[in-house]
């Protein structure tokens, strides 16, 4: 049984006109101890997906439905209060995009890390003991993420961007969750710090056996840590598979374009940009949502939405799952 | 920047305010010749007393005149009337700073003292009673309602409250007070019931006994307090609501929710705690306007506090009292602001180090 | 800059609050224009604060329209005036000019007072005499009052002019000789004995009524009355140009009167241009100075910046009302002084906000690009920095307006208003000080207060409509 099994998850945003279909029928699985990269341009719905998984629904969210089976339990079916008590941070935590604004400016960072721990264990031990234990736990985590111990008594504005991001990571680990969602955890950081951060995450994955969902716009960065990669486009997953296959033998034209847009040291070719812009999600294109930007599009792409085609690869029994009419055997 | 330095700068600014007001008061007094008239009046008063005293001991008119002339010159010199006002200026400022405020010409305390210091000592607590009661009620009410509204921004109750807040911005307290008095009159004339007295601090004659007196005081304070709360609660609620709403949209609040904290904890530790400093700023401004506004409110309700004293001083053209009270109003304001600045630093760690 | 303000105006007019505010403002502007056109500029000194101008008005009476809600009919205030006689008779005793006024008396009470006056009397030789009598609906006639114009003084030569500037006016209701006449009338016609001294307060009741059978009071007598004024002179060139009889009402005009009989409607209307002028002049000046100082401070930086900021900080931290009172008290009650004080204490707050905006915009790319292109400082300020702030500055200006109006009103209410220019605050002050609040003279204290609030509200509403322009975050909340 997979650690996480997402089936046909939807979440839309209400607007004055048609709803924005930010998460529109997403399905994937994640095994224990593995990392899944979710890659896409901005506006592809990847951050909305993470919010939907954490059930952090914005006030204008509508059409939140589907199944999210975490450790055998469908968490979409839980009531809000149960979800809060049972799932959030205990089973699944998250490192948010933009560490700058993710920390409360008037509370000491140590306290912010300890908060879920205090909440989880409140009423069980004496207040004093609980505080002591929480402090120990926080120090342990600070060691783990390589933060100086004295930083626990600092306020966010006294820390650098990299340190704040480490605090966020420490915070996500405080209740030993089985799954951590990382939403662009490095995008706001300097390149050198970015590398340190990636090393830290790899160590954590290896040492703690935590599963990650790694959300990024950078497919190369995702391949650094992820076992599998999913590519999102216009609220849908267009291709998912083993990281190596995705990098070396992508089948979906969009994945290919994404890879071509990465500047490469060893190549003389200039990076190619994807022409056009991501579609308006209030009124996505008919058929395959990528077809207006796709160089290989043919008449069927406009008409029908492509199903998932599974392509077997030599390296892996799983293969690639791709939504593209080009892979239809009886095409044209 | 250290806390001490931040505080020192704020403190210096406020001392600057105090000093600026003093200089302005004194210069405008001197420049317009008010100061000369004031001092001459004091000298004349003393000379008159002297003349009466001398008339009982000395018979010779010329001798009296001569003695008085000498005394007058001495007095004028001691008050600095023989020098231009510009030269007297530092001395005057120094006197006021030492709170040597002088004597009122006609106004007296209940005990009959006309020393301005004891006048203020008698009136200030009454003003504070009114202002602090009203502010406390407003603050609690606004916090409660503002937080409630922030969770339902855009709803009908939110829009009504916003409109109410806007309206109360345009509604001066003294006018609201007049309306209240009219209302009590209408109730009195139609139902024959006096809900609240239209003014004053005690009934005449005041009831005997501590508790009865206290209740009588509260009964008289009710209308002014209700008025002050009514006109400030709207905008105060709006300030709280907007601050809470803005803070609630911050990322760290989403993080706090994601952490599985209960809604109450999110509200207390992550929204209110962060919104507190700007809300405190609102409180500073509210307090500032209600201390100054006491002049109008107390006048309307005939409440014998500092504000009413100021009004009476203006009516009776008692310059000494006007100067002293102008200074006192500024002093109270500046002190209140400084206390709140310190509080601000306590609640907002960002100020401490930025 | 035009672009920014235009968007601001479009946005303003698209919000309900903005629309209401702008409509109110336009109405006020129209009323102000009307007030300026119909009133002399020295309205305050010549009319408003001149008790003689209001002598013929009833005191402390409610507006005329309130009579609709009353069970009994109240007396409408009516002024009868004539410059030409209705009839001229040549009699043996001289030339009699007769002025007749018809009074359709349908009221359930006696008039509050009656008065008679003559103006511009010219005579040659012996002075003319005038008499006032009443023809009642019950056929009885009553001679009220007789008056002989004063004889020529020594050395005065014809034509003799009398009552050129101020008319001769007699308050019939309180005139002892009238009381004597009425007492005689009551005895002759109704056999009722009331001494004239006791009658003085009840003259009008007697003239316009019938004595109660039980004695003591009077019942109003309804019907057609005729007030007949006869002026008798010996020379045909003699003339009286103004004869006036006033039936004092217990209701008056649109807004009633105050304790000196002033027509409150006129004072209230004159208050419109004054309030708008106070608000707008103060707001515009404070904004212009504040914006200029703010831009200079933020853009120049260095010592200038520190100086302006410290100065603004001190000024904006001074509690306004006590200082305003003090200065108005010391410097004199002149409206322009009040406006000047409001400007002096108003601009620093603006300068502080503008400065922080300038700092923000200055670090923006557009400005950096212009600097690198070698544009001059002033050009950058005018071309790049100011246009970006224009809508905000405009909104601040509007937000400042009600504050100025309310400050002046408060000052006037405390009796420190400019006596030569009546304002709503002053009307309120007089109402409050004469105790109108405690006896329920609502028409005196309610309307000026309502107008103050409405005017302030107008600008608050406009400012509220502008808020979206200034704070884009609010635009998303609208859904």
CSV table of N, CA and C in Angstrom, one decimal, chain B residues 9-10 13-14 16-17 20-21 24-26 28-29 31-32 34 153-154 162-163 166-172 174-175 178-179 181-182 185 198-199 238 241-242 245-246 249 288 292-296 299-302 308 310-311 313-315 317-319 322-323 325-326 329-330 333-334 337, chain C residues 17 310 313-319 321-327 329-332 344-345 399 402 406 408-411 413-416 424-425 428-429 432-433 436-443 445-458 460-461 464 467 471 473-474 476-478:
chain,number,residue,atom,x,y,z
B,9,UNK,N,15.1,58.7,21.6
B,9,UNK,CA,14.7,59.5,20.4
B,9,UNK,C,13.2,59.9,20.6
B,10,UNK,N,12.4,58.9,20.9
B,10,UNK,CA,10.9,59.2,21.1
B,10,UNK,C,10.8,60.2,22.2
B,13,UNK,N,11.8,63.7,21.3
B,13,UNK,CA,10.8,64.3,20.4
B,13,UNK,C,9.6,64.8,21.3
B,14,UNK,N,9.2,64.0,22.2
B,14,UNK,CA,8.0,64.4,23.0
B,14,UNK,C,8.4,65.6,24.0
B,16,UNK,N,10.6,67.7,23.1
B,16,UNK,CA,10.6,68.8,22.2
B,16,UNK,C,9.2,69.4,22.0
B,17,UNK,N,8.2,68.5,21.9
B,17,UNK,CA,6.8,68.9,21.7
B,17,UNK,C,6.4,69.8,22.9
B,20,UNK,N,8.2,73.1,22.7
B,20,UNK,CA,7.7,73.9,21.6
B,20,UNK,C,6.4,74.6,21.9
B,21,UNK,N,5.5,73.8,22.6
B,21,UNK,CA,4.2,74.3,23.0
B,21,UNK,C,4.4,75.5,24.0
B,24,UNK,N,5.8,78.5,22.3
B,24,UNK,CA,4.7,79.1,21.5
B,24,UNK,C,3.7,79.9,22.3
B,25,UNK,N,3.4,79.2,23.4
B,25,UNK,CA,2.4,79.9,24.3
B,25,UNK,C,3.0,81.2,24.9
B,26,UNK,N,4.2,81.1,25.3
B,26,UNK,CA,4.8,82.2,26.0
B,26,UNK,C,5.1,83.4,24.9
B,28,UNK,N,3.5,83.9,22.1
B,28,UNK,CA,2.3,84.5,21.7
B,28,UNK,C,1.7,85.4,22.8
B,29,UNK,N,1.9,85.0,24.0
B,29,UNK,CA,1.5,85.9,25.1
B,29,UNK,C,2.3,87.2,25.1
B,31,UNK,N,4.1,88.6,22.7
B,31,UNK,CA,4.1,89.3,21.5
B,31,UNK,C,2.8,90.1,21.4
B,32,UNK,N,1.7,89.5,21.8
B,32,UNK,CA,0.4,90.2,21.7
B,32,UNK,C,0.2,91.1,22.9
B,34,UNK,N,-0.3,90.3,25.9
B,34,UNK,CA,-1.2,89.6,26.9
B,34,UNK,C,-0.4,89.5,28.2
B,153,UNK,N,-15.4,39.6,6.8
B,153,UNK,CA,-15.3,40.8,6.0
B,153,UNK,C,-16.2,40.7,4.8
B,154,UNK,N,-16.9,41.8,4.5
B,154,UNK,CA,-17.7,41.9,3.3
B,154,UNK,C,-19.2,41.5,3.6
B,162,UNK,N,-18.9,49.3,9.0
B,162,UNK,CA,-18.0,50.2,8.3
B,162,UNK,C,-18.6,51.6,8.1
B,163,UNK,N,-19.9,51.5,7.7
B,163,UNK,CA,-20.6,52.8,7.4
B,163,UNK,C,-20.8,53.6,8.7
B,166,UNK,N,-17.6,55.2,9.5
B,166,UNK,CA,-17.4,56.4,8.7
B,166,UNK,C,-18.2,57.6,9.2
B,167,UNK,N,-19.5,57.3,9.6
B,167,UNK,CA,-20.3,58.3,10.1
B,167,UNK,C,-19.8,58.9,11.4
B,168,UNK,N,-19.4,58.0,12.2
B,168,UNK,CA,-18.9,58.5,13.5
B,168,UNK,C,-17.7,59.4,13.4
B,169,UNK,N,-16.9,59.2,12.3
B,169,UNK,CA,-15.8,60.1,12.0
B,169,UNK,C,-16.3,61.5,11.8
B,170,UNK,N,-17.5,61.6,11.2
B,170,UNK,CA,-18.0,62.9,10.9
B,170,UNK,C,-18.8,63.5,12.1
B,171,UNK,N,-19.0,62.7,13.1
B,171,UNK,CA,-19.8,63.1,14.2
B,171,UNK,C,-19.0,63.6,15.4
B,172,UNK,N,-19.0,65.0,15.6
B,172,UNK,CA,-18.2,65.4,16.8
B,172,UNK,C,-18.9,65.1,18.1
B,174,UNK,N,-19.2,66.6,20.9
B,174,UNK,CA,-20.0,67.6,21.6
B,174,UNK,C,-21.4,67.7,20.9
B,175,UNK,N,-21.5,67.4,19.7
B,175,UNK,CA,-22.8,67.5,19.0
B,175,UNK,C,-23.6,66.3,19.4
B,178,UNK,N,-25.0,67.0,22.7
B,178,UNK,CA,-26.2,67.8,22.6
B,178,UNK,C,-27.4,67.0,22.3
B,179,UNK,N,-27.2,66.1,21.3
B,179,UNK,CA,-28.3,65.2,20.9
B,179,UNK,C,-28.8,64.4,22.1
B,181,UNK,N,-28.6,65.1,25.2
B,181,UNK,CA,-29.3,66.0,26.2
B,181,UNK,C,-30.7,66.2,25.7
B,182,UNK,N,-30.8,66.5,24.4
B,182,UNK,CA,-32.1,66.8,23.8
B,182,UNK,C,-33.0,65.5,24.0
B,185,UNK,N,-34.3,65.2,27.3
B,185,UNK,CA,-35.4,66.2,27.5
B,185,UNK,C,-36.7,65.7,26.9
B,198,UNK,N,-29.0,65.9,32.6
B,198,UNK,CA,-28.4,66.5,31.4
B,198,UNK,C,-27.0,67.0,31.7
B,199,UNK,N,-26.6,67.1,32.9
B,199,UNK,CA,-25.3,67.7,33.1
B,199,UNK,C,-24.9,67.6,34.6
B,238,UNK,N,-13.5,49.7,13.6
B,238,UNK,CA,-13.1,49.6,12.2
B,238,UNK,C,-11.5,49.5,12.1
B,241,UNK,N,-10.8,45.9,13.2
B,241,UNK,CA,-11.2,45.0,12.1
B,241,UNK,C,-10.2,45.0,11.0
B,242,UNK,N,-9.8,46.2,10.5
B,242,UNK,CA,-8.9,46.3,9.4
B,242,UNK,C,-7.6,45.7,9.7
B,245,UNK,N,-7.9,42.0,9.9
B,245,UNK,CA,-8.1,41.5,8.6
B,245,UNK,C,-6.8,41.4,7.8
B,246,UNK,N,-6.1,42.5,7.9
B,246,UNK,CA,-4.8,42.5,7.2
B,246,UNK,C,-3.9,41.5,7.7
B,249,UNK,N,-4.5,37.9,6.7
B,249,UNK,CA,-4.1,37.4,5.3
B,249,UNK,C,-2.6,37.1,5.2
B,288,UNK,N,-5.5,60.5,22.5
B,288,UNK,CA,-5.0,61.9,22.3
B,288,UNK,C,-6.3,62.7,22.0
B,292,UNK,N,-8.0,65.9,24.5
B,292,UNK,CA,-8.3,67.2,24.0
B,292,UNK,C,-9.8,67.5,23.9
B,293,UNK,N,-10.4,66.4,23.5
B,293,UNK,CA,-11.9,66.5,23.3
B,293,UNK,C,-12.7,66.7,24.6
B,294,UNK,N,-12.0,66.4,25.7
B,294,UNK,CA,-12.7,66.6,27.0
B,294,UNK,C,-13.1,68.0,27.2
B,295,UNK,N,-12.4,68.9,26.6
B,295,UNK,CA,-12.8,70.3,26.7
B,295,UNK,C,-14.2,70.5,26.2
B,296,UNK,N,-14.5,69.9,25.0
B,296,UNK,CA,-15.8,70.0,24.4
B,296,UNK,C,-16.9,69.2,25.2
B,299,UNK,N,-17.7,70.5,28.6
B,299,UNK,CA,-18.5,71.7,28.4
B,299,UNK,C,-20.0,71.4,28.2
B,300,UNK,N,-20.2,70.5,27.2
B,300,UNK,CA,-21.6,70.1,26.9
B,300,UNK,C,-22.3,69.6,28.1
B,301,UNK,N,-21.6,68.7,28.9
B,301,UNK,CA,-22.3,68.0,30.0
B,301,UNK,C,-22.0,68.7,31.3
B,302,UNK,N,-21.5,69.9,31.3
B,302,UNK,CA,-21.2,70.7,32.5
B,302,UNK,C,-20.5,69.8,33.5
B,308,UNK,N,-13.8,71.6,31.3
B,308,UNK,CA,-14.8,72.6,31.7
B,308,UNK,C,-14.0,73.8,32.3
B,310,UNK,N,-11.1,74.8,31.5
B,310,UNK,CA,-10.5,75.5,30.4
B,310,UNK,C,-11.5,76.4,29.8
B,311,UNK,N,-12.7,75.9,29.6
B,311,UNK,CA,-13.8,76.7,29.0
B,311,UNK,C,-14.1,77.8,29.9
B,313,UNK,N,-12.2,79.2,32.0
B,313,UNK,CA,-11.1,80.2,32.0
B,313,UNK,C,-11.2,81.1,30.8
B,314,UNK,N,-11.6,80.5,29.6
B,314,UNK,CA,-11.7,81.3,28.4
B,314,UNK,C,-12.8,82.3,28.6
B,315,UNK,N,-14.0,81.8,29.1
B,315,UNK,CA,-15.1,82.7,29.3
B,315,UNK,C,-14.8,83.9,30.2
B,317,UNK,N,-11.9,85.0,30.7
B,317,UNK,CA,-10.6,85.6,30.2
B,317,UNK,C,-9.5,85.6,31.2
B,318,UNK,N,-9.4,84.4,31.9
B,318,UNK,CA,-8.3,84.3,32.9
B,318,UNK,C,-7.1,83.7,32.3
B,319,UNK,N,-6.2,84.6,31.9
B,319,UNK,CA,-5.0,84.2,31.1
B,319,UNK,C,-4.2,83.2,31.8
B,322,UNK,N,-5.5,79.8,31.5
B,322,UNK,CA,-5.5,79.3,30.2
B,322,UNK,C,-4.1,78.8,29.8
B,323,UNK,N,-3.1,79.6,30.2
B,323,UNK,CA,-1.7,79.2,29.9
B,323,UNK,C,-1.4,77.9,30.7
B,325,UNK,N,-3.3,75.6,31.8
B,325,UNK,CA,-4.0,74.4,31.3
B,325,UNK,C,-3.5,74.0,29.9
B,326,UNK,N,-3.2,75.0,29.1
B,326,UNK,CA,-2.6,74.6,27.8
B,326,UNK,C,-1.4,73.7,28.0
B,329,UNK,N,-2.5,70.3,29.4
B,329,UNK,CA,-3.0,69.4,28.4
B,329,UNK,C,-1.9,68.7,27.6
B,330,UNK,N,-1.0,69.6,27.2
B,330,UNK,CA,0.1,69.1,26.4
B,330,UNK,C,0.9,68.0,27.3
B,333,UNK,N,-0.9,64.8,27.5
B,333,UNK,CA,-0.8,64.1,26.2
B,333,UNK,C,0.5,63.5,25.9
B,334,UNK,N,1.5,64.3,26.2
B,334,UNK,CA,2.9,63.8,25.9
B,334,UNK,C,3.2,62.6,26.8
B,337,UNK,N,1.5,59.6,25.6
B,337,UNK,CA,2.1,59.1,24.4
B,337,UNK,C,3.4,58.3,24.8
C,17,UNK,N,-20.6,54.9,-2.2
C,17,UNK,CA,-20.3,56.0,-1.2
C,17,UNK,C,-19.7,57.2,-1.9
C,310,UNK,N,12.0,66.2,11.9
C,310,UNK,CA,11.9,66.6,13.3
C,310,UNK,C,10.9,67.6,13.6
C,313,UNK,N,7.5,66.2,13.1
C,313,UNK,CA,7.2,65.2,14.2
C,313,UNK,C,6.7,66.0,15.4
C,314,UNK,N,7.4,67.1,15.8
C,314,UNK,CA,7.0,67.9,16.9
C,314,UNK,C,5.6,68.5,16.7
C,315,UNK,N,5.5,69.2,15.5
C,315,UNK,CA,4.2,69.8,15.3
C,315,UNK,C,3.0,68.9,15.3
C,316,UNK,N,3.2,67.7,14.7
C,316,UNK,CA,2.1,66.8,14.5
C,316,UNK,C,1.8,66.1,15.8
C,317,UNK,N,2.6,66.2,16.8
C,317,UNK,CA,2.4,65.6,18.1
C,317,UNK,C,1.8,66.5,19.1
C,318,UNK,N,1.5,67.8,18.7
C,318,UNK,CA,0.9,68.7,19.6
C,318,UNK,C,-0.6,68.5,19.7
C,319,UNK,N,-1.2,68.3,20.8
C,319,UNK,CA,-2.6,68.1,20.9
C,319,UNK,C,-3.3,69.4,20.3
C,321,UNK,N,-6.6,70.6,19.8
C,321,UNK,CA,-7.7,71.4,20.3
C,321,UNK,C,-7.3,72.4,21.4
C,322,UNK,N,-6.5,72.0,22.4
C,322,UNK,CA,-6.1,73.0,23.4
C,322,UNK,C,-5.3,74.1,22.8
C,323,UNK,N,-4.4,73.8,21.9
C,323,UNK,CA,-3.6,74.8,21.3
C,323,UNK,C,-4.4,75.7,20.4
C,324,UNK,N,-5.3,75.1,19.7
C,324,UNK,CA,-6.2,75.9,18.8
C,324,UNK,C,-7.0,76.9,19.6
C,325,UNK,N,-7.5,76.4,20.8
C,325,UNK,CA,-8.3,77.3,21.7
C,325,UNK,C,-7.4,78.4,22.2
C,326,UNK,N,-6.2,78.0,22.6
C,326,UNK,CA,-5.3,79.0,23.2
C,326,UNK,C,-5.0,80.1,22.2
C,327,UNK,N,-4.6,79.7,21.0
C,327,UNK,CA,-4.2,80.7,20.0
C,327,UNK,C,-5.4,81.5,19.6
C,329,UNK,N,-7.8,82.3,21.4
C,329,UNK,CA,-8.1,83.2,22.5
C,329,UNK,C,-7.1,84.3,22.5
C,330,UNK,N,-5.8,84.0,22.3
C,330,UNK,CA,-4.8,85.0,22.4
C,330,UNK,C,-4.7,85.9,21.1
C,331,UNK,N,-4.8,85.3,20.0
C,331,UNK,CA,-4.5,86.0,18.7
C,331,UNK,C,-5.8,86.7,18.2
C,332,UNK,N,-6.9,86.4,18.8
C,332,UNK,CA,-8.1,87.1,18.4
C,332,UNK,C,-9.0,86.2,17.6
C,344,UNK,N,-1.2,75.4,9.8
C,344,UNK,CA,0.1,75.2,10.4
C,344,UNK,C,0.3,73.8,11.1
C,345,UNK,N,-0.8,73.4,11.7
C,345,UNK,CA,-0.8,72.1,12.4
C,345,UNK,C,-1.2,71.0,11.6
C,399,UNK,N,-9.7,63.9,2.8
C,399,UNK,CA,-9.8,63.3,4.2
C,399,UNK,C,-9.5,64.4,5.2
C,402,UNK,N,-13.0,67.4,6.3
C,402,UNK,CA,-13.9,67.3,7.5
C,402,UNK,C,-13.2,67.7,8.8
C,406,UNK,N,-14.8,70.4,11.3
C,406,UNK,CA,-15.1,70.0,12.7
C,406,UNK,C,-14.3,70.8,13.7
C,408,UNK,N,-13.1,73.9,13.4
C,408,UNK,CA,-13.7,75.2,13.5
C,408,UNK,C,-15.0,75.2,14.2
C,409,UNK,N,-15.9,74.2,13.9
C,409,UNK,CA,-17.2,74.1,14.6
C,409,UNK,C,-17.0,74.0,16.1
C,410,UNK,N,-16.0,73.1,16.5
C,410,UNK,CA,-15.8,73.0,17.9
C,410,UNK,C,-15.3,74.3,18.6
C,411,UNK,N,-14.5,75.0,17.8
C,411,UNK,CA,-14.0,76.2,18.3
C,411,UNK,C,-15.1,77.3,18.5
C,413,UNK,N,-18.2,76.5,18.8
C,413,UNK,CA,-19.1,76.1,19.8
C,413,UNK,C,-18.6,76.5,21.2
C,414,UNK,N,-17.3,76.6,21.4
C,414,UNK,CA,-16.7,77.1,22.6
C,414,UNK,C,-16.7,78.6,22.8
C,415,UNK,N,-17.4,79.3,21.8
C,415,UNK,CA,-17.5,80.7,21.9
C,415,UNK,C,-16.3,81.5,21.3
C,416,UNK,N,-15.4,80.8,20.6
C,416,UNK,CA,-14.3,81.5,20.0
C,416,UNK,C,-14.4,81.6,18.5
C,424,UNK,N,-22.2,77.6,11.6
C,424,UNK,CA,-23.1,76.7,12.2
C,424,UNK,C,-22.7,76.4,13.7
C,425,UNK,N,-21.4,76.4,13.9
C,425,UNK,CA,-20.9,76.2,15.2
C,425,UNK,C,-21.3,77.3,16.1
C,428,UNK,N,-25.0,77.0,17.1
C,428,UNK,CA,-25.1,76.0,18.1
C,428,UNK,C,-24.6,76.5,19.4
C,429,UNK,N,-23.5,77.3,19.4
C,429,UNK,CA,-23.0,77.8,20.7
C,429,UNK,C,-24.0,78.7,21.3
C,432,UNK,N,-26.8,76.7,22.7
C,432,UNK,CA,-26.4,75.9,23.9
C,432,UNK,C,-26.3,76.9,25.1
C,433,UNK,N,-25.7,78.0,24.9
C,433,UNK,CA,-25.4,79.0,26.0
C,433,UNK,C,-26.7,79.6,26.5
C,436,UNK,N,-31.1,76.6,25.2
C,436,UNK,CA,-32.1,76.0,24.2
C,436,UNK,C,-32.1,74.5,24.3
C,437,UNK,N,-31.0,73.9,24.6
C,437,UNK,CA,-30.9,72.4,24.7
C,437,UNK,C,-31.8,71.9,25.8
C,438,UNK,N,-31.8,72.6,26.9
C,438,UNK,CA,-32.4,72.1,28.1
C,438,UNK,C,-33.9,72.3,28.1
C,439,UNK,N,-34.4,73.2,27.2
C,439,UNK,CA,-35.8,73.4,27.1
C,439,UNK,C,-36.4,72.9,25.8
C,440,UNK,N,-35.6,72.1,25.1
C,440,UNK,CA,-36.1,71.4,23.9
C,440,UNK,C,-36.3,72.3,22.7
C,441,UNK,N,-35.5,73.4,22.5
C,441,UNK,CA,-35.6,74.1,21.2
C,441,UNK,C,-34.8,73.4,20.2
C,442,UNK,N,-35.3,72.3,19.7
C,442,UNK,CA,-34.6,71.5,18.8
C,442,UNK,C,-34.3,72.1,17.5
C,443,UNK,N,-35.2,73.0,17.0
C,443,UNK,CA,-34.9,73.6,15.7
C,443,UNK,C,-33.8,74.6,15.7
C,445,UNK,N,-30.9,73.9,17.8
C,445,UNK,CA,-29.6,73.2,17.9
C,445,UNK,C,-29.5,72.0,17.0
C,446,UNK,N,-30.6,71.4,16.5
C,446,UNK,CA,-30.5,70.3,15.7
C,446,UNK,C,-29.9,70.6,14.3
C,447,UNK,N,-30.6,71.6,13.5
C,447,UNK,CA,-30.1,71.8,12.2
C,447,UNK,C,-28.6,72.2,12.0
C,448,UNK,N,-28.1,73.1,12.8
C,448,UNK,CA,-26.7,73.4,12.6
C,448,UNK,C,-25.8,72.2,12.8
C,449,UNK,N,-26.1,71.4,13.8
C,449,UNK,CA,-25.3,70.2,14.1
C,449,UNK,C,-25.5,69.2,12.9
C,450,UNK,N,-26.7,69.0,12.5
C,450,UNK,CA,-26.9,68.1,11.4
C,450,UNK,C,-26.1,68.5,10.1
C,451,UNK,N,-26.1,69.8,9.9
C,451,UNK,CA,-25.4,70.3,8.7
C,451,UNK,C,-23.9,70.1,8.9
C,452,UNK,N,-23.4,70.4,10.1
C,452,UNK,CA,-22.0,70.1,10.3
C,452,UNK,C,-21.6,68.7,10.0
C,453,UNK,N,-22.5,67.8,10.6
C,453,UNK,CA,-22.2,66.4,10.4
C,453,UNK,C,-22.3,66.0,9.0
C,454,UNK,N,-23.3,66.5,8.3
C,454,UNK,CA,-23.6,66.2,6.9
C,454,UNK,C,-22.4,66.6,6.0
C,455,UNK,N,-21.9,67.8,6.3
C,455,UNK,CA,-20.8,68.3,5.5
C,455,UNK,C,-19.6,67.5,5.7
C,456,UNK,N,-19.3,67.2,7.0
C,456,UNK,CA,-18.1,66.4,7.3
C,456,UNK,C,-18.3,65.0,6.6
C,457,UNK,N,-19.5,64.5,6.7
C,457,UNK,CA,-19.8,63.2,6.2
C,457,UNK,C,-19.6,63.1,4.7
C,458,UNK,N,-20.0,64.2,4.0
C,458,UNK,CA,-19.8,64.3,2.6
C,458,UNK,C,-18.4,64.0,2.2
C,460,UNK,N,-16.1,62.6,4.1
C,460,UNK,CA,-15.7,61.3,4.6
C,460,UNK,C,-16.1,60.3,3.5
C,461,UNK,N,-17.3,60.4,3.0
C,461,UNK,CA,-17.8,59.5,2.0
C,461,UNK,C,-17.0,59.5,0.7
C,464,UNK,N,-13.9,57.9,1.4
C,464,UNK,CA,-14.1,56.4,1.5
C,464,UNK,C,-14.2,55.8,0.1
C,467,UNK,N,-10.8,55.4,-1.3
C,467,UNK,CA,-9.9,54.5,-0.6
C,467,UNK,C,-9.4,53.4,-1.5
C,471,UNK,N,-5.6,52.4,-1.8
C,471,UNK,CA,-5.2,51.1,-1.3
C,471,UNK,C,-5.7,50.0,-2.2
C,473,UNK,N,-5.4,47.0,-2.2
C,473,UNK,CA,-5.8,45.8,-1.6
C,473,UNK,C,-7.3,45.7,-1.4
C,474,UNK,N,-7.9,46.9,-1.2
C,474,UNK,CA,-9.3,46.9,-0.9
C,474,UNK,C,-10.1,46.5,-2.2
C,476,UNK,N,-9.7,44.0,-4.1
C,476,UNK,CA,-10.0,42.6,-4.2
C,476,UNK,C,-11.1,42.2,-3.2
C,477,UNK,N,-11.2,43.0,-2.1
C,477,UNK,CA,-12.2,42.6,-1.1
C,477,UNK,C,-13.6,42.8,-1.6
C,478,UNK,N,-13.7,43.6,-2.6
C,478,UNK,CA,-15.1,44.0,-3.0
C,478,UNK,C,-16.0,42.8,-3.4
